[in-house]
Short mmCIF file of C-alpha atoms and ligand atoms in Angstrom, two decimals:
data_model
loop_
_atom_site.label_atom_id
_atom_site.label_comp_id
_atom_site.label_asym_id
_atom_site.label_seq_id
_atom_site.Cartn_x
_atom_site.Cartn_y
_atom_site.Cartn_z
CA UNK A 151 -15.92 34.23 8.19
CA UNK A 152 -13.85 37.72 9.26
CA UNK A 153 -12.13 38.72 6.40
CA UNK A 154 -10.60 42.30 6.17
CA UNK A 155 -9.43 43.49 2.65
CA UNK A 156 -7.17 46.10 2.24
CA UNK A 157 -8.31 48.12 5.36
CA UNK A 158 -6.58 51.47 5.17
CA UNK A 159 -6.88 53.82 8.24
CA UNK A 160 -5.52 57.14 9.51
CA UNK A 161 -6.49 59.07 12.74
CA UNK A 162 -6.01 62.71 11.04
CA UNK A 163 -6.57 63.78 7.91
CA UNK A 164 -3.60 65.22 7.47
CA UNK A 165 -1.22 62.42 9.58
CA UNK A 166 0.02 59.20 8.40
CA UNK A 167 -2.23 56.18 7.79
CA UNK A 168 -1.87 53.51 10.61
CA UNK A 169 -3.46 50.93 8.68
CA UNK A 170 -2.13 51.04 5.00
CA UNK A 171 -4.16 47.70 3.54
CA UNK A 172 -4.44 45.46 6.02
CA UNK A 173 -5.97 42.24 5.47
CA UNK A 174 -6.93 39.04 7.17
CA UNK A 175 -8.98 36.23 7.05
CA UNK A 176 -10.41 34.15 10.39
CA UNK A 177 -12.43 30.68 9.86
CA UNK A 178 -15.20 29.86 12.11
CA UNK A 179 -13.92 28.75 15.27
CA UNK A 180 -10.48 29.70 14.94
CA UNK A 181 -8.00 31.69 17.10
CA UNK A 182 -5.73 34.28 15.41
CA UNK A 183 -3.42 36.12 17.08
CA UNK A 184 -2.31 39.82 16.22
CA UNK A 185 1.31 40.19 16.57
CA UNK A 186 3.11 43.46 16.33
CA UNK A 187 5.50 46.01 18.06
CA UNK A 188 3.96 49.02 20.41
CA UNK A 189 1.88 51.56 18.10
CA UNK A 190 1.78 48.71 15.44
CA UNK A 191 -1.62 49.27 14.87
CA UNK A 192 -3.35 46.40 16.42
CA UNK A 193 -6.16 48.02 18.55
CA UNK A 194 -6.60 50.31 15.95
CA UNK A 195 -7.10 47.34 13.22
CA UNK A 196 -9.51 45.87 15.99
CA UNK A 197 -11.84 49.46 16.55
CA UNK A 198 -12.30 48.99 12.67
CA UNK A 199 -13.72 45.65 13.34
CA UNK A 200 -15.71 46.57 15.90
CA UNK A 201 -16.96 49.85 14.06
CA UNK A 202 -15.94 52.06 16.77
CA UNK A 203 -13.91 53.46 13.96
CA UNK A 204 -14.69 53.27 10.23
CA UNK A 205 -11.76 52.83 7.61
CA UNK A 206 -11.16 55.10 4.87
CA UNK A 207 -10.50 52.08 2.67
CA UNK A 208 -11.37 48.68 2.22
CA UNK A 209 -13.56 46.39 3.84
CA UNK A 210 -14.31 44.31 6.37
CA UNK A 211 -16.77 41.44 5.85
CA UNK A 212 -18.09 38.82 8.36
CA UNK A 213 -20.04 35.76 7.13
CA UNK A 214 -20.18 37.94 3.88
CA UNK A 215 -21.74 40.82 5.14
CA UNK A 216 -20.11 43.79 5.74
CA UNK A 217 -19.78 44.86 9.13
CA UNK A 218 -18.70 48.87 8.45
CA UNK A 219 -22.80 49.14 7.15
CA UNK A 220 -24.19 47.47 10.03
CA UNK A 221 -26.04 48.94 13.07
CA UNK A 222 -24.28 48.73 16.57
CA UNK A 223 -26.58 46.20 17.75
CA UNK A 224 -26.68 44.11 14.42
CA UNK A 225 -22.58 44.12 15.10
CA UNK A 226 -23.02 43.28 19.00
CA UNK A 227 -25.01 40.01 18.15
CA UNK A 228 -22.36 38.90 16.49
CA UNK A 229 -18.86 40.63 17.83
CA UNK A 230 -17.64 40.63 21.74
CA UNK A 231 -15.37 42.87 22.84
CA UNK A 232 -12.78 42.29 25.73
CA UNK A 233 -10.91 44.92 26.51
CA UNK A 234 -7.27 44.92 28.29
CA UNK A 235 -8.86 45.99 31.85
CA UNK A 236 -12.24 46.25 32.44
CA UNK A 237 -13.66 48.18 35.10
CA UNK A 238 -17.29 47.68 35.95
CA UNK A 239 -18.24 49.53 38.63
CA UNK A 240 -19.86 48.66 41.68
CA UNK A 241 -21.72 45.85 39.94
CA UNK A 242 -22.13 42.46 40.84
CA UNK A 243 -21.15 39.86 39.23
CA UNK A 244 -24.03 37.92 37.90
CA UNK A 245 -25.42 41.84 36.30
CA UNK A 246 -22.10 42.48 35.30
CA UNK A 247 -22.62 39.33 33.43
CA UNK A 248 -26.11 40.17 32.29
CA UNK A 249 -24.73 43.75 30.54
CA UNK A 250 -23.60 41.26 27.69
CA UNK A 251 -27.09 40.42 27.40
CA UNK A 252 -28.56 43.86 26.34
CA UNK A 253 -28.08 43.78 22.78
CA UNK A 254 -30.81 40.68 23.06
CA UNK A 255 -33.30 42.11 25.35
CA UNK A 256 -33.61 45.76 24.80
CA UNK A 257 -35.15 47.33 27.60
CA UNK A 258 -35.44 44.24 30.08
CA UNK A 259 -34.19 41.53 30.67
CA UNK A 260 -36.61 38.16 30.81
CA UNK A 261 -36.17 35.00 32.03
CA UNK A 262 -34.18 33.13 29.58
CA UNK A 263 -31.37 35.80 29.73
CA UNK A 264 -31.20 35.21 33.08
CA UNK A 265 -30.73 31.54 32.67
CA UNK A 266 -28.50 32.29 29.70
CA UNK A 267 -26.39 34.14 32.70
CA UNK A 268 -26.91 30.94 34.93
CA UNK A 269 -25.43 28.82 32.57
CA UNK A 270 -22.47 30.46 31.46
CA UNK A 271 -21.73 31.15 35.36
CA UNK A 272 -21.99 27.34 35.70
CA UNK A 273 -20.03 26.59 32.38
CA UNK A 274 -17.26 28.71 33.86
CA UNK A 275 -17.18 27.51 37.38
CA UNK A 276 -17.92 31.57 38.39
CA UNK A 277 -21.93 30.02 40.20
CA UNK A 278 -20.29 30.76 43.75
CA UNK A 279 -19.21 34.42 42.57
CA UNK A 280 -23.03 35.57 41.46
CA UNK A 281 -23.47 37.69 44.29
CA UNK A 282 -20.24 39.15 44.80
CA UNK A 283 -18.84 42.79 43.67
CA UNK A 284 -16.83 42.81 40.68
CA UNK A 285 -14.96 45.70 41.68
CA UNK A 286 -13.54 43.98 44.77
CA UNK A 287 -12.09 41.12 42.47
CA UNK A 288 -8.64 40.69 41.46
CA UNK A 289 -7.32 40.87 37.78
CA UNK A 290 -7.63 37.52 37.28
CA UNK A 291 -11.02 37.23 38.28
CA UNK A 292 -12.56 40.07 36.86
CA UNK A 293 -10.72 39.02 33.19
CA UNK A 294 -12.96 35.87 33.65
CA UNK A 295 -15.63 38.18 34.25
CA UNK A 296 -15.12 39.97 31.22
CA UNK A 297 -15.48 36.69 29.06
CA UNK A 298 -18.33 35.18 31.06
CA UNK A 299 -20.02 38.79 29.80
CA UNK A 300 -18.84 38.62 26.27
CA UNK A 301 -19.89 35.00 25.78
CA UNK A 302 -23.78 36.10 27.42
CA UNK A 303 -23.48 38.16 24.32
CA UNK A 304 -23.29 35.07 22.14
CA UNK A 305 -21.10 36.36 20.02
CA UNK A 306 -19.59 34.29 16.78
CA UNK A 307 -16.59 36.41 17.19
CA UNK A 308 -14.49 37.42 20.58
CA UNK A 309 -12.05 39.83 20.18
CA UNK A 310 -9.10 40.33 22.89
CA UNK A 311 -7.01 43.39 22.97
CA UNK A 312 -4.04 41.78 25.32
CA UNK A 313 -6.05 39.98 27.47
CA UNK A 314 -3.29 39.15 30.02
CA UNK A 315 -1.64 42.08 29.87
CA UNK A 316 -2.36 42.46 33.59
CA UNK A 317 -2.15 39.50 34.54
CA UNK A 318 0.51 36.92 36.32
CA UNK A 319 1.81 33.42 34.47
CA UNK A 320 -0.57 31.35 36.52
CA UNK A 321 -3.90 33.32 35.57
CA UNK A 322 -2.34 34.48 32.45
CA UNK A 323 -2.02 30.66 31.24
CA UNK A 324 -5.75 30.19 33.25
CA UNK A 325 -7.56 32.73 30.76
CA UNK A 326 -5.92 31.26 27.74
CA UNK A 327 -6.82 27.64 28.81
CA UNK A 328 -10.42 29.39 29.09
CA UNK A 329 -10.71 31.08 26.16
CA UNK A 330 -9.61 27.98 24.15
CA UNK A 331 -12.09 25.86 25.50
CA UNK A 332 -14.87 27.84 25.16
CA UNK A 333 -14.00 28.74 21.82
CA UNK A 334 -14.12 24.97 21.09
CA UNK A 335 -16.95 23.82 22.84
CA UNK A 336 -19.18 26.65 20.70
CA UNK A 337 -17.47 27.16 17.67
CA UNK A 338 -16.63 30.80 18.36
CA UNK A 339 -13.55 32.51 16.97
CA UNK A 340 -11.29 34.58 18.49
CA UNK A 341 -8.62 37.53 17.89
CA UNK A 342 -6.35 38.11 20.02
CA UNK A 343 -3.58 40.02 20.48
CA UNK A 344 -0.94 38.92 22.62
CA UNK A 345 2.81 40.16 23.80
CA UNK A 346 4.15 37.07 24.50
CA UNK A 347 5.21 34.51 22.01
CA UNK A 348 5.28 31.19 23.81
CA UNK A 349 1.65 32.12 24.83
CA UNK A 350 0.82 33.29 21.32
CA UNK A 351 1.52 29.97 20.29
CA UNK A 352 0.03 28.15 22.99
CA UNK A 353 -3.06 29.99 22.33
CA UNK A 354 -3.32 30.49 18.49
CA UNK A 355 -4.55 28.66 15.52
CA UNK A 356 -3.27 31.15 12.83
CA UNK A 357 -0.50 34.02 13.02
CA UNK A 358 -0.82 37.67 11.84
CA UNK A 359 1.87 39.83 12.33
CA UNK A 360 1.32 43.51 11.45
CA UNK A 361 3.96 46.13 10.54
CA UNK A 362 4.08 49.16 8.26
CA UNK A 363 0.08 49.27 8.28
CA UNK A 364 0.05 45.53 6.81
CA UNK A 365 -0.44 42.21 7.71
CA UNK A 366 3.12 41.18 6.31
CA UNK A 367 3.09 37.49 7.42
CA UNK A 368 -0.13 35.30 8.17
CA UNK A 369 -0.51 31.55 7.90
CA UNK A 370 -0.03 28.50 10.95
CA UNK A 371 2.68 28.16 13.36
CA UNK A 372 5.33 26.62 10.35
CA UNK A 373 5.34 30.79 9.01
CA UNK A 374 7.12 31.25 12.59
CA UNK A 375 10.70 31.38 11.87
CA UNK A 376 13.76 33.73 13.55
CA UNK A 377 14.14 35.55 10.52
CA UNK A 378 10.08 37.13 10.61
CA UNK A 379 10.60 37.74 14.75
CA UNK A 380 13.58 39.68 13.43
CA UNK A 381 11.65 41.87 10.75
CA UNK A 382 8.51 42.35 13.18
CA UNK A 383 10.26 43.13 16.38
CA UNK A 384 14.08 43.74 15.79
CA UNK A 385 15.01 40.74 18.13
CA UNK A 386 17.00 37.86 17.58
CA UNK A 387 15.57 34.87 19.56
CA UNK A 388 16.43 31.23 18.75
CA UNK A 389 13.18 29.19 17.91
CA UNK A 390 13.72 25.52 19.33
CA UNK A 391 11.37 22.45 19.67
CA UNK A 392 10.46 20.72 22.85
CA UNK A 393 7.16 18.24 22.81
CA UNK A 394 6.79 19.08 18.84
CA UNK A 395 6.16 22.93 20.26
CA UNK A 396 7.91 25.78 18.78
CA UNK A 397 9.84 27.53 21.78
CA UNK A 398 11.18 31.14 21.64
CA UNK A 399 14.24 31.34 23.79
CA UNK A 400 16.50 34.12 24.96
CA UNK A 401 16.28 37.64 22.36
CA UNK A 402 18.30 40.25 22.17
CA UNK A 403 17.71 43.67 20.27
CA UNK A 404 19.11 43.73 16.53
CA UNK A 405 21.97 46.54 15.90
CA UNK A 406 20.77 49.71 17.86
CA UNK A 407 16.97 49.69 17.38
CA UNK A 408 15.08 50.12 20.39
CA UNK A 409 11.71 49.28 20.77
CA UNK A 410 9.33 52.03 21.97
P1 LIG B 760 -0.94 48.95 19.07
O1 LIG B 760 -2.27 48.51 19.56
O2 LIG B 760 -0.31 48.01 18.09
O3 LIG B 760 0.02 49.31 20.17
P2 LIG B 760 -2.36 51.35 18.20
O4 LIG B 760 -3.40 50.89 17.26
O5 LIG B 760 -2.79 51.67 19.60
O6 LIG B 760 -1.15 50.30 18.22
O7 LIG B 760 -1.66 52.64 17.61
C1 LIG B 760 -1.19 52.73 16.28
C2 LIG B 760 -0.75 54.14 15.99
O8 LIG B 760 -1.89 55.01 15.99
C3 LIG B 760 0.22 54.72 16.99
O9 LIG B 760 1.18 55.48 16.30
C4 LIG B 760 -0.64 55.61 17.85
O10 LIG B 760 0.09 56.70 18.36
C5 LIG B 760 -1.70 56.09 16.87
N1 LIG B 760 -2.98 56.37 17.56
C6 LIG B 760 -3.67 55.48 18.34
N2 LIG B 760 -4.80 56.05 18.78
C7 LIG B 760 -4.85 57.31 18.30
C8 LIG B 760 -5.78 58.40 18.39
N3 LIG B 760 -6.91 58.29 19.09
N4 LIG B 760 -5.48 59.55 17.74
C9 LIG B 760 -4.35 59.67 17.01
N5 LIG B 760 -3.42 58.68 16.87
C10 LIG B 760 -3.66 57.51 17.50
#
């Protein structure tokens, strides 16, 4: 459904590639989860997606078109974007909400997208928060926000740049739950990326983990092991089961690398 090939990337001309040929591939209605140090590469892999940049190599496809030749609006019927913290402005809620809904209506908005705003308030329990300013909200909150206006834009793809990064473990573990079950209630697919590694795997379907410019590792939870948290992040942490769940305990920094 998402498949990048070989993406190859670089800010300046003259600087080093970020992105030296990375590739993935996302099924319909699965999460994947970018893994990858600080300055990895990850938001940069996800502006190609979303076209805000273009890469000097490669290709992306989605549902075997590809996305670098389509227009902005042709890509916003189809990708979401959810950035780390969103700020709205003095907005309510329920418009904030409606924004997703301009690559469908254009100009102005009709009755059905404000019913398609209805219903995803009701679908995520947000009805009682219509009226309210977003910018008054806590993190929490206005993350929820910031889904509730990606899914108006029906998207078959959401894409998360840290979406807890904010956040604390109880409303961190809230979005995730959220996420999850709207991405299995309407088939959508998500990519993530995500600093934690329990979460990761409470959250994710499939496992990319970028470094050097490439997707070095990619598969299901088994491709976990010690030895590729070691090579990705220079940490040793011990990997142990509890309820058939992979659980990353303790980590401490391999040698004298420091992570920046
Ligand atoms: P991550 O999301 O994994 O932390 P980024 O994609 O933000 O990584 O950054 C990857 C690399 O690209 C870093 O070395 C960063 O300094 C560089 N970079 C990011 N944005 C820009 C930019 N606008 N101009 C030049 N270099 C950039």
């Amino acid at each position: 459904m998402l498949s990048c090939n070989n993406v190859t990337f670089r800010y300046d001309r003259s600087g080093l590639p970020v992105l030296r040929g990375a590739s993935l591939e996302l099924e319909q209605g699965e999460i994947g989860i970018l893994l990858g140090k600080n300055g990895s590469g990850k938001t940069t892999l996800f502006k190609n997606i979303l076209g805000i940049h273009k890469p000097s190599g490669g290709e992306i496809l989605f549902q075997g078109q590809n996305l670098t030749k389509m227009s902005r609006r042709e890509r916003a019927r189809r990708i979401a974007y959810v950035p780390q913290d969103i700020q709205f402005g003095e907005l309510t809620v329920f418009d904030s909400v409606l924004m997703g809904r301009v690559s469908h209506f254009g100009l102005k908005a009709s009755h059905a997208d404000y019913e398609a705003v209805e219903k995803i308030l009701q679908d995520m329990g947000l009805e009682s928060y219509a009226q309210r300013n977003v910018a008054a909200l806590s993190g929490g909150e206005r993350q929820k926000i910031a889904i509730a206006r990606a899914m108006a834009q029906e998207p078959k793809l959401m894409v998360f740049d840290e979406p807890t990064g904010n956040l604390d473990i109880s409303n961190e573990h809230l979005i995730i739950q959220e996420a999850k079950k709207l991405a299995r209630e309407k088939n959508i697919s998500i990519l993530s990326s995500l600093h934690d590694l329990n979460q990761a795997m409470n959250f994710g379907d499939k496992f990319f983990f970028l470094k050097d410019g490439v997707v070095k590792y990619a598969g299901g939870k088994e491709i976990i092991t010690e030895d590729v948290i070691l090579d990705i992040f220079d940490i040793h942490v011990h990997i142990v089961e509890i309820e058939n769940e992979k659980v990353f305990v303790g980590g401490h920094i391999h040698g004298n690398l420091h992570e920046h």
